[in-house]
Amino acid sequence: MNSMNDTGVVAGSASGRTRHTHRLRRLAGTGFIATLAAMAATTLAAALAQTVGVDFQVPDGGETIPLPGFAVVTGFFSVVGIVIAVALLRWSDRPAKRFVWTAVSLTAISLVPPLLSGANTATTTALLGLHLVPATVMIPTLARSLRTRTD
């Protein structure tokens, strides 16, 4: 005489969904706070570089990168990182490891444009460093939020 308790099945299913939703919200919240920290750190580092004489003038177009531009670009790509992290949490069996691999690869690729920009050595070096500042904030923070007991 086997019977199935439908109530238990529904409750277990809803509980799993609630736990998953909680992890997604926690990841998004942590990512948002890390994004603000990365934006502040990058803008501060760019301001410090300007005070020691880096002009951030890129010959391609002859324009100087404005200080708020660093915050905007950092914020945009940090949000892209959060979206990647959320997708991996949703669909990957090893989200933390895959996120670190993906984020480090994308960070390495992001180092190519400053090298090809034709800017002076000080600007190129500063831009390379400014790519690494938000990476050092975002990657470990999001990877920690993605960790599970099996990672």
JSON list of C-alpha atoms in Angstrom, two decimals:
[
{"chain": "A", "resi": 1, "resn": "MET", "atom": "CA", "xyz": [0.00, 0.00, 0.00]},
{"chain": "A", "resi": 2, "resn": "ASN", "atom": "CA", "xyz": [1.94, 2.93, -1.32]},
{"chain": "A", "resi": 3, "resn": "SER", "atom": "CA", "xyz": [0.53, 6.41, -1.23]},
{"chain": "A", "resi": 4, "resn": "MET", "atom": "CA", "xyz": [1.92, 9.67, -2.37]},
{"chain": "A", "resi": 5, "resn": "ASN", "atom": "CA", "xyz": [1.71, 12.79, -0.30]},
{"chain": "A", "resi": 6, "resn": "ASP", "atom": "CA", "xyz": [1.16, 15.54, -2.86]},
{"chain": "A", "resi": 7, "resn": "THR", "atom": "CA", "xyz": [1.43, 18.23, -0.22]},
{"chain": "A", "resi": 8, "resn": "GLY", "atom": "CA", "xyz": [4.97, 17.15, 0.66]},
{"chain": "A", "resi": 9, "resn": "VAL", "atom": "CA", "xyz": [6.02, 17.20, -2.97]},
{"chain": "A", "resi": 10, "resn": "VAL", "atom": "CA", "xyz": [4.70, 20.72, -3.52]},
{"chain": "A", "resi": 11, "resn": "ALA", "atom": "CA", "xyz": [6.21, 22.00, -0.29]},
{"chain": "A", "resi": 12, "resn": "GLY", "atom": "CA", "xyz": [9.59, 20.50, -1.12]},
{"chain": "A", "resi": 13, "resn": "SER", "atom": "CA", "xyz": [9.49, 21.97, -4.58]},
{"chain": "A", "resi": 14, "resn": "ALA", "atom": "CA", "xyz": [8.53, 25.43, -3.34]},
{"chain": "A", "resi": 15, "resn": "SER", "atom": "CA", "xyz": [11.20, 25.28, -0.66]},
{"chain": "A", "resi": 16, "resn": "GLY", "atom": "CA", "xyz": [13.86, 24.54, -3.28]},
{"chain": "A", "resi": 17, "resn": "ARG", "atom": "CA", "xyz": [12.64, 27.41, -5.43]},
{"chain": "A", "resi": 18, "resn": "THR", "atom": "CA", "xyz": [12.62, 29.77, -2.46]},
{"chain": "A", "resi": 19, "resn": "ARG", "atom": "CA", "xyz": [16.19, 28.79, -1.56]},
{"chain": "A", "resi": 20, "resn": "HIS", "atom": "CA", "xyz": [17.30, 29.33, -5.17]},
{"chain": "A", "resi": 21, "resn": "THR", "atom": "CA", "xyz": [15.51, 32.69, -5.35]},
{"chain": "A", "resi": 22, "resn": "HIS", "atom": "CA", "xyz": [17.18, 33.71, -2.09]},
{"chain": "A", "resi": 23, "resn": "ARG", "atom": "CA", "xyz": [20.62, 32.83, -3.52]},
{"chain": "A", "resi": 24, "resn": "LEU", "atom": "CA", "xyz": [19.89, 34.83, -6.69]},
{"chain": "A", "resi": 25, "resn": "ARG", "atom": "CA", "xyz": [18.79, 37.86, -4.69]},
{"chain": "A", "resi": 26, "resn": "ARG", "atom": "CA", "xyz": [21.78, 37.59, -2.38]},
{"chain": "A", "resi": 27, "resn": "LEU", "atom": "CA", "xyz": [24.12, 37.33, -5.39]},
{"chain": "A", "resi": 28, "resn": "ALA", "atom": "CA", "xyz": [22.50, 40.37, -7.06]},
{"chain": "A", "resi": 29, "resn": "GLY", "atom": "CA", "xyz": [22.66, 42.41, -3.85]},
{"chain": "A", "resi": 30, "resn": "THR", "atom": "CA", "xyz": [26.26, 41.49, -3.20]},
{"chain": "A", "resi": 31, "resn": "GLY", "atom": "CA", "xyz": [27.08, 42.22, -6.82]},
{"chain": "A", "resi": 32, "resn": "PHE", "atom": "CA", "xyz": [25.43, 45.64, -6.63]},
{"chain": "A", "resi": 33, "resn": "ILE", "atom": "CA", "xyz": [27.44, 46.60, -3.54]},
{"chain": "A", "resi": 34, "resn": "ALA", "atom": "CA", "xyz": [30.64, 45.27, -5.15]},
{"chain": "A", "resi": 35, "resn": "THR", "atom": "CA", "xyz": [29.82, 47.29, -8.29]},
{"chain": "A", "resi": 36, "resn": "LEU", "atom": "CA", "xyz": [29.60, 50.49, -6.25]},
{"chain": "A", "resi": 37, "resn": "ALA", "atom": "CA", "xyz": [32.89, 49.64, -4.54]},
{"chain": "A", "resi": 38, "resn": "ALA", "atom": "CA", "xyz": [34.57, 48.86, -7.87]},
{"chain": "A", "resi": 39, "resn": "MET", "atom": "CA", "xyz": [33.29, 52.11, -9.39]},
{"chain": "A", "resi": 40, "resn": "ALA", "atom": "CA", "xyz": [34.59, 54.13, -6.43]},
{"chain": "A", "resi": 41, "resn": "ALA", "atom": "CA", "xyz": [37.96, 52.34, -6.37]},
{"chain": "A", "resi": 42, "resn": "THR", "atom": "CA", "xyz": [38.48, 52.72, -10.11]},
{"chain": "A", "resi": 43, "resn": "THR", "atom": "CA", "xyz": [37.51, 56.39, -10.14]},
{"chain": "A", "resi": 44, "resn": "LEU", "atom": "CA", "xyz": [39.74, 57.07, -7.14]},
{"chain": "A", "resi": 45, "resn": "ALA", "atom": "CA", "xyz": [42.66, 55.26, -8.80]},
{"chain": "A", "resi": 46, "resn": "ALA", "atom": "CA", "xyz": [42.09, 57.25, -12.02]},
{"chain": "A", "resi": 47, "resn": "ALA", "atom": "CA", "xyz": [42.00, 60.51, -10.04]},
{"chain": "A", "resi": 48, "resn": "LEU", "atom": "CA", "xyz": [45.24, 59.56, -8.30]},
{"chain": "A", "resi": 49, "resn": "ALA", "atom": "CA", "xyz": [46.82, 58.76, -11.66]},
{"chain": "A", "resi": 50, "resn": "GLN", "atom": "CA", "xyz": [45.75, 62.18, -12.95]},
{"chain": "A", "resi": 51, "resn": "THR", "atom": "CA", "xyz": [47.33, 63.90, -9.95]},
{"chain": "A", "resi": 52, "resn": "VAL", "atom": "CA", "xyz": [50.69, 62.30, -10.75]},
{"chain": "A", "resi": 53, "resn": "GLY", "atom": "CA", "xyz": [50.50, 63.44, -14.36]},
{"chain": "A", "resi": 54, "resn": "VAL", "atom": "CA", "xyz": [48.67, 60.78, -16.38]},
{"chain": "A", "resi": 55, "resn": "ASP", "atom": "CA", "xyz": [46.63, 62.63, -18.99]},
{"chain": "A", "resi": 56, "resn": "PHE", "atom": "CA", "xyz": [44.40, 59.75, -20.23]},
{"chain": "A", "resi": 57, "resn": "GLN", "atom": "CA", "xyz": [44.56, 61.16, -23.73]},
{"chain": "A", "resi": 58, "resn": "VAL", "atom": "CA", "xyz": [43.99, 58.46, -26.31]},
{"chain": "A", "resi": 59, "resn": "PRO", "atom": "CA", "xyz": [45.39, 59.34, -29.77]},
{"chain": "A", "resi": 60, "resn": "ASP", "atom": "CA", "xyz": [42.58, 57.52, -31.55]},
{"chain": "A", "resi": 61, "resn": "GLY", "atom": "CA", "xyz": [40.34, 60.58, -31.80]},
{"chain": "A", "resi": 62, "resn": "GLY", "atom": "CA", "xyz": [42.59, 62.72, -29.59]},
{"chain": "A", "resi": 63, "resn": "GLU", "atom": "CA", "xyz": [40.11, 62.81, -26.76]},
{"chain": "A", "resi": 64, "resn": "THR", "atom": "CA", "xyz": [40.87, 62.67, -23.07]},
{"chain": "A", "resi": 65, "resn": "ILE", "atom": "CA", "xyz": [38.95, 60.11, -21.03]},
{"chain": "A", "resi": 66, "resn": "PRO", "atom": "CA", "xyz": [36.89, 62.04, -18.45]},
{"chain": "A", "resi": 67, "resn": "LEU", "atom": "CA", "xyz": [37.02, 60.92, -14.83]},
{"chain": "A", "resi": 68, "resn": "PRO", "atom": "CA", "xyz": [33.28, 60.05, -14.65]},
{"chain": "A", "resi": 69, "resn": "GLY", "atom": "CA", "xyz": [33.80, 57.86, -17.71]},
{"chain": "A", "resi": 70, "resn": "PHE", "atom": "CA", "xyz": [35.81, 55.43, -15.61]},
{"chain": "A", "resi": 71, "resn": "ALA", "atom": "CA", "xyz": [32.90, 55.01, -13.18]},
{"chain": "A", "resi": 72, "resn": "VAL", "atom": "CA", "xyz": [30.36, 54.54, -15.97]},
{"chain": "A", "resi": 73, "resn": "VAL", "atom": "CA", "xyz": [32.39, 51.92, -17.85]},
{"chain": "A", "resi": 74, "resn": "THR", "atom": "CA", "xyz": [33.27, 50.12, -14.61]},
{"chain": "A", "resi": 75, "resn": "GLY", "atom": "CA", "xyz": [29.61, 50.07, -13.58]},
{"chain": "A", "resi": 76, "resn": "PHE", "atom": "CA", "xyz": [28.45, 48.78, -16.94]},
{"chain": "A", "resi": 77, "resn": "PHE", "atom": "CA", "xyz": [30.94, 45.92, -17.15]},
{"chain": "A", "resi": 78, "resn": "SER", "atom": "CA", "xyz": [30.46, 45.05, -13.49]},
{"chain": "A", "resi": 79, "resn": "VAL", "atom": "CA", "xyz": [26.74, 44.61, -14.17]},
{"chain": "A", "resi": 80, "resn": "VAL", "atom": "CA", "xyz": [27.66, 42.41, -17.14]},
{"chain": "A", "resi": 81, "resn": "GLY", "atom": "CA", "xyz": [29.72, 40.34, -14.68]},
{"chain": "A", "resi": 82, "resn": "ILE", "atom": "CA", "xyz": [26.74, 40.06, -12.33]},
{"chain": "A", "resi": 83, "resn": "VAL", "atom": "CA", "xyz": [24.54, 38.88, -15.21]},
{"chain": "A", "resi": 84, "resn": "ILE", "atom": "CA", "xyz": [27.14, 36.23, -16.11]},
{"chain": "A", "resi": 85, "resn": "ALA", "atom": "CA", "xyz": [27.31, 35.16, -12.45]},
{"chain": "A", "resi": 86, "resn": "VAL", "atom": "CA", "xyz": [23.51, 34.90, -12.20]},
{"chain": "A", "resi": 87, "resn": "ALA", "atom": "CA", "xyz": [23.37, 32.86, -15.42]},
{"chain": "A", "resi": 88, "resn": "LEU", "atom": "CA", "xyz": [26.05, 30.49, -14.15]},
{"chain": "A", "resi": 89, "resn": "LEU", "atom": "CA", "xyz": [24.29, 30.15, -10.79]},
{"chain": "A", "resi": 90, "resn": "ARG", "atom": "CA", "xyz": [21.13, 29.24, -12.66]},
{"chain": "A", "resi": 91, "resn": "TRP", "atom": "CA", "xyz": [22.56, 26.85, -15.25]},
{"chain": "A", "resi": 92, "resn": "SER", "atom": "CA", "xyz": [25.98, 25.61, -14.15]},
{"chain": "A", "resi": 93, "resn": "ASP", "atom": "CA", "xyz": [26.83, 22.77, -11.82]},
{"chain": "A", "resi": 94, "resn": "ARG", "atom": "CA", "xyz": [30.07, 24.57, -10.82]},
{"chain": "A", "resi": 95, "resn": "PRO", "atom": "CA", "xyz": [29.16, 28.26, -11.01]},
{"chain": "A", "resi": 96, "resn": "ALA", "atom": "CA", "xyz": [32.06, 29.64, -8.94]},
{"chain": "A", "resi": 97, "resn": "LYS", "atom": "CA", "xyz": [34.78, 27.87, -10.90]},
{"chain": "A", "resi": 98, "resn": "ARG", "atom": "CA", "xyz": [33.21, 28.68, -14.25]},
{"chain": "A", "resi": 99, "resn": "PHE", "atom": "CA", "xyz": [32.70, 32.30, -13.24]},
{"chain": "A", "resi": 100, "resn": "VAL", "atom": "CA", "xyz": [36.33, 32.75, -12.21]},
{"chain": "A", "resi": 101, "resn": "TRP", "atom": "CA", "xyz": [37.54, 31.16, -15.44]},
{"chain": "A", "resi": 102, "resn": "THR", "atom": "CA", "xyz": [35.20, 33.32, -17.53]},
{"chain": "A", "resi": 103, "resn": "ALA", "atom": "CA", "xyz": [35.88, 36.56, -15.66]},
{"chain": "A", "resi": 104, "resn": "VAL", "atom": "CA", "xyz": [39.66, 36.14, -15.67]},
{"chain": "A", "resi": 105, "resn": "SER", "atom": "CA", "xyz": [39.55, 35.36, -19.41]},
{"chain": "A", "resi": 106, "resn": "LEU", "atom": "CA", "xyz": [37.43, 38.44, -20.13]},
{"chain": "A", "resi": 107, "resn": "THR", "atom": "CA", "xyz": [39.71, 40.58, -17.96]},
{"chain": "A", "resi": 108, "resn": "ALA", "atom": "CA", "xyz": [42.74, 39.36, -19.92]},
{"chain": "A", "resi": 109, "resn": "ILE", "atom": "CA", "xyz": [40.97, 40.21, -23.19]},
{"chain": "A", "resi": 110, "resn": "SER", "atom": "CA", "xyz": [40.11, 43.68, -21.82]},
{"chain": "A", "resi": 111, "resn": "LEU", "atom": "CA", "xyz": [43.83, 44.41, -21.46]},
{"chain": "A", "resi": 112, "resn": "VAL", "atom": "CA", "xyz": [44.34, 44.33, -25.23]},
{"chain": "A", "resi": 113, "resn": "PRO", "atom": "CA", "xyz": [42.64, 47.66, -26.23]},
{"chain": "A", "resi": 114, "resn": "PRO", "atom": "CA", "xyz": [44.88, 49.83, -23.98]},
{"chain": "A", "resi": 115, "resn": "LEU", "atom": "CA", "xyz": [47.91, 48.17, -25.53]},
{"chain": "A", "resi": 116, "resn": "LEU", "atom": "CA", "xyz": [46.61, 48.94, -29.04]},
{"chain": "A", "resi": 117, "resn": "SER", "atom": "CA", "xyz": [45.39, 52.48, -28.27]},
{"chain": "A", "resi": 118, "resn": "GLY", "atom": "CA", "xyz": [48.62, 54.23, -29.17]},
{"chain": "A", "resi": 119, "resn": "ALA", "atom": "CA", "xyz": [48.55, 56.23, -25.94]},
{"chain": "A", "resi": 120, "resn": "ASN", "atom": "CA", "xyz": [51.75, 57.19, -24.18]},
{"chain": "A", "resi": 121, "resn": "THR", "atom": "CA", "xyz": [53.37, 54.76, -21.76]},
{"chain": "A", "resi": 122, "resn": "ALA", "atom": "CA", "xyz": [51.97, 56.41, -18.63]},
{"chain": "A", "resi": 123, "resn": "THR", "atom": "CA", "xyz": [48.41, 56.37, -19.97]},
{"chain": "A", "resi": 124, "resn": "THR", "atom": "CA", "xyz": [48.70, 52.79, -21.23]},
{"chain": "A", "resi": 125, "resn": "THR", "atom": "CA", "xyz": [50.12, 51.59, -17.91]},
{"chain": "A", "resi": 126, "resn": "ALA", "atom": "CA", "xyz": [47.42, 53.43, -15.96]},
{"chain": "A", "resi": 127, "resn": "LEU", "atom": "CA", "xyz": [44.67, 52.02, -18.17]},
{"chain": "A", "resi": 128, "resn": "LEU", "atom": "CA", "xyz": [46.02, 48.50, -17.71]},
{"chain": "A", "resi": 129, "resn": "GLY", "atom": "CA", "xyz": [46.01, 49.00, -13.95]},
{"chain": "A", "resi": 130, "resn": "LEU", "atom": "CA", "xyz": [42.52, 50.48, -14.06]},
{"chain": "A", "resi": 131, "resn": "HIS", "atom": "CA", "xyz": [41.27, 47.33, -15.77]},
{"chain": "A", "resi": 132, "resn": "LEU", "atom": "CA", "xyz": [42.64, 45.25, -12.92]},
{"chain": "A", "resi": 133, "resn": "VAL", "atom": "CA", "xyz": [41.20, 47.37, -10.08]},
{"chain": "A", "resi": 134, "resn": "PRO", "atom": "CA", "xyz": [37.54, 46.45, -10.62]},
{"chain": "A", "resi": 135, "resn": "ALA", "atom": "CA", "xyz": [38.52, 42.87, -11.48]},
{"chain": "A", "resi": 136, "resn": "THR", "atom": "CA", "xyz": [40.16, 42.51, -8.06]},
{"chain": "A", "resi": 137, "resn": "VAL", "atom": "CA", "xyz": [36.95, 43.76, -6.44]},
{"chain": "A", "resi": 138, "resn": "MET", "atom": "CA", "xyz": [34.32, 41.97, -8.53]},
{"chain": "A", "resi": 139, "resn": "ILE", "atom": "CA", "xyz": [35.80, 38.55, -9.29]},
{"chain": "A", "resi": 140, "resn": "PRO", "atom": "CA", "xyz": [36.54, 37.38, -5.72]},
{"chain": "A", "resi": 141, "resn": "THR", "atom": "CA", "xyz": [33.32, 38.90, -4.37]},
{"chain": "A", "resi": 142, "resn": "LEU", "atom": "CA", "xyz": [31.06, 37.24, -6.92]},
{"chain": "A", "resi": 143, "resn": "ALA", "atom": "CA", "xyz": [33.01, 33.96, -6.80]},
{"chain": "A", "resi": 144, "resn": "ARG", "atom": "CA", "xyz": [32.50, 33.79, -3.01]},
{"chain": "A", "resi": 145, "resn": "SER", "atom": "CA", "xyz": [28.78, 34.40, -3.50]},
{"chain": "A", "resi": 146, "resn": "LEU", "atom": "CA", "xyz": [28.62, 31.55, -6.05]},
{"chain": "A", "resi": 147, "resn": "ARG", "atom": "CA", "xyz": [30.38, 28.98, -3.92]},
{"chain": "A", "resi": 148, "resn": "THR", "atom": "CA", "xyz": [28.43, 25.91, -2.90]},
{"chain": "A", "resi": 149, "resn": "ARG", "atom": "CA", "xyz": [29.36, 23.09, -0.58]},
{"chain": "A", "resi": 150, "resn": "THR", "atom": "CA", "xyz": [30.55, 21.00, -3.52]},
{"chain": "A", "resi": 151, "resn": "ASP", "atom": "CA", "xyz": [32.85, 23.68, -5.04]}
]
